[in-house]
Amino acid sequence: MNVEKGKICSMQLFFLFAGFVQGSVLLVDFAIGISESQTWMVILIGLGLAIPFVLSYVALAKRFPGMNVVQINDAVYGRFLGKTLSLYYIFFFLMTLSFNIRDVGELYITFLMPDTSFIFLLVAFSATCAYAVSKGLEVLARISHLIALIGIFVPICTTILLIDQMDFSNFLPLFELPFARMLHGIHIMMAIPFCETLVFLMIMASLDKAEKAKKSILSGLLVGTVSLFIVAVRNTAVLGNTQTIWTSPSFQSTRLIDIGTVLTRMDFLIGIAQTFLIFFKCCLFLYASVTAIAQIFNLKTYIPLVLPVAGIEVILAATVFQSKVDHAEISQNAGIIYSAPLMFLIPPLTLLIAKLRNLPNKGGKNDS
Amino acid sequence: MRKNAAHLVIILLTIFLFSGCLGGREINDLEIVIGMGVDKGQDTQDIIITAQVVKEAEVGRTSDESGGGKAYWNVTGNGKSVFDAIRKVTHKTGNRLFVSHSQVVIFGNDLASEGLQEYIDFFLRAHEMRPTALILIAEDQAADIMDAKPETEKFPAINIVKLVKSYRFTSHFYKVNMKDFVSSLMCETTAPTAPIVKVMEEEGQKNIHIYDMAVFKNDKMVGKLVHEETRGLLWVLGKVESGILLVPYPEDQGLLSLEILKAESKVTPKIENGKIVMHIKIKQESSLAEQSSALNLTTMSVFEKIEKAQSEVIRKEIMTAFEKSKELNADIFGFGRMLHKKYKNEWEKLKDRWDEVYPTIELDIEIEAKIQKTDLLVKPAAPGQKEE
């Protein structure tokens, strides 16, 4: 039995996916510190390398239509091992969610509301997420249209306004970065915007037609990547060699917009877009966490879990790191390691085992 | 019914709990700063900040009513660091300075020669500051610049911004904002530049002039570029917008004033047999705006001669700029950066001894100068005009 009763169509999946990938827009700013003017390249390579893994998630969902990852784990690995793996998934969802909530808090106290207390921002943000999640997946799917469009509209808009300040020779020389740094950048890029789409293993179970998922997922991935790509190109072309020093290159480059001394201070656009996008990403993570927990305990509904989990997440986000520097170091180095097996190893392995064991049994013995 | 009551309670609570604006600052509590000057104290070695604060009440008034009262207040603060000094200003203002509208930051000459790197940090880091704020160097003390009341503008800082933006009429100096300056500063080889601003006493009236460009080596000011040298620099960078080229007419004593209409440049670095040659291609269009000679110049053969003479003038400006930069050994053109972009591997060897390499660079300048129009006259108004 599945905890989610609602159904989404493949069009909604496309927007959900595009919005989710764009939700990692902060990461582009963050990755510039590692991959400098080759960030655009890292995004494209990351996309290319991530596609097989994303397809493995889709294949898994297609093989077990109507089943979420907790149910799939139980079916493939059996009760005990399956539950352990599901706990690993839940751990990943919860940790990533707390990092993202903290990101929003840091964004606000750095750029938008420097005097407001950090914890208040986290509470207000998480409460909104909890409210949205408690309305169910169908509501999230409906707002995804708006979110995905804002996400793509703002980068295009700011890019057009900055076009006179762009210097495309900033991308040269093309292959200057040491190989290790490039690899580091590619790994982060693969893991965070693209392979975090692991959460869709909880969402694709609610698809009305699972066989159409592949097309929506791939086009969603493409739209999301285009948006991230535009952001990376804009930042490098505008800021050049200074791009590595700013806390947020996106904010800094839009602060440079000056059209006839009238059209200035457009950084609020970035503030709006980033808030919306991270909000959406956090909603999907919160949704995945609570549905997974509800599923593991065989609850009838996940609604009672939403508020407590959101509360725990706020405390986690507020206490897990000591400072912004701590946050950056952990997520650049440790954060992408603990999640690596989950993203790159377990889903393909699950698919392989399912194939070998010829699951799900066509005979209908499987009552889950 | 019970649900409605619960909602009502929540709404009422929201009204009373969330109505305050935490950190809200009303307009009458703001000390709006429109420009800042940074100096170093002569005796104490403290940083002295001069912030130009708008007096909101005075802005609407014409100067006659209030007896020539200033619409601004230059408030100073000193401290061991820039931010320390800025916060000490609150001892005099009672409010924090609101620097979001600060359009210009002027550094005193002492600081510029000592190195700007440690003083510029605050202006980049503070979240209210804009990367579009202009950066200027005062010939002496920045505080004096902030004090010279302009004739047509109410605020000295706004006046300076206006002056800097007028570069597009002459191309004798150039607008440099925080981001441009830092971009050059962060580059290993490129020498940052910034316009120099100076107070000139003319008939008892203090006037602000912007005239030269300061050249920095790393972050220390090492020299100046005068008008022609600056324009030489701008020709290469492709940033000449307009200006008057004075071209001597070869067959006459007269002088032609050509107004630059359009200028483009393309620089291609090349390493040929171990020698670095910069191929500079400049396309320029101008209009014949004034002539002092009485000859009729509007024939094809004469035009070709003028265009040639015009190219020579441009070439001379570029060469004087280049000679000056060799003399200062400061790569104002950013040739190092261009080489780095094109010759990645060779650059590894070049960059450590760039100071020795720079003076050996050769320029190969190709100029395509055209006269597009002669404005309202086809012939000069002169007696006894003879047909050629």
PDB file of C-alpha atoms in Angstrom, chain A residues 36-38 41 171-179 182, chain B residues 188 340-341 344 347-348 351:
ATOM      1  CA  GLU A  36      36.292  28.793 -11.805  1.00  0.00           C
ATOM      2  CA  SER A  37      35.742  29.768 -15.424  1.00  0.00           C
ATOM      3  CA  GLN A  38      35.197  26.165 -16.440  1.00  0.00           C
ATOM      4  CA  MET A  41      31.979  22.891 -18.911  1.00  0.00           C
ATOM      5  CA  PHE A 171      36.359  31.750 -20.645  1.00  0.00           C
ATOM      6  CA  LEU A 172      39.867  31.486 -22.044  1.00  0.00           C
ATOM      7  CA  PRO A 173      42.184  29.632 -21.681  1.00  0.00           C
ATOM      8  CA  LEU A 174      39.860  26.695 -21.984  1.00  0.00           C
ATOM      9  CA  PHE A 175      41.594  23.896 -20.114  1.00  0.00           C
ATOM     10  CA  GLU A 176      43.556  25.621 -17.419  1.00  0.00           C
ATOM     11  CA  LEU A 177      42.134  23.945 -14.362  1.00  0.00           C
ATOM     12  CA  PRO A 178      44.139  21.097 -12.819  1.00  0.00           C
ATOM     13  CA  PHE A 179      42.536  17.742 -13.527  1.00  0.00           C
ATOM     14  CA  MET A 182      37.923  19.561 -12.583  1.00  0.00           C
TER      15      MET A 182
ATOM     16  CA  GLU B 188      48.925  38.828 -11.819  1.00  0.00           C
ATOM     17  CA  HIS B 340      47.716  33.987 -21.030  1.00  0.00           C
ATOM     18  CA  LYS B 341      44.437  33.397 -22.824  1.00  0.00           C
ATOM     19  CA  LYS B 344      48.584  28.865 -22.068  1.00  0.00           C
ATOM     20  CA  TRP B 347      52.604  31.697 -20.277  1.00  0.00           C
ATOM     21  CA  GLU B 348      53.782  29.368 -17.510  1.00  0.00           C
ATOM     22  CA  LYS B 351      54.595  34.925 -16.002  1.00  0.00           C
TER      23      LYS B 351
END
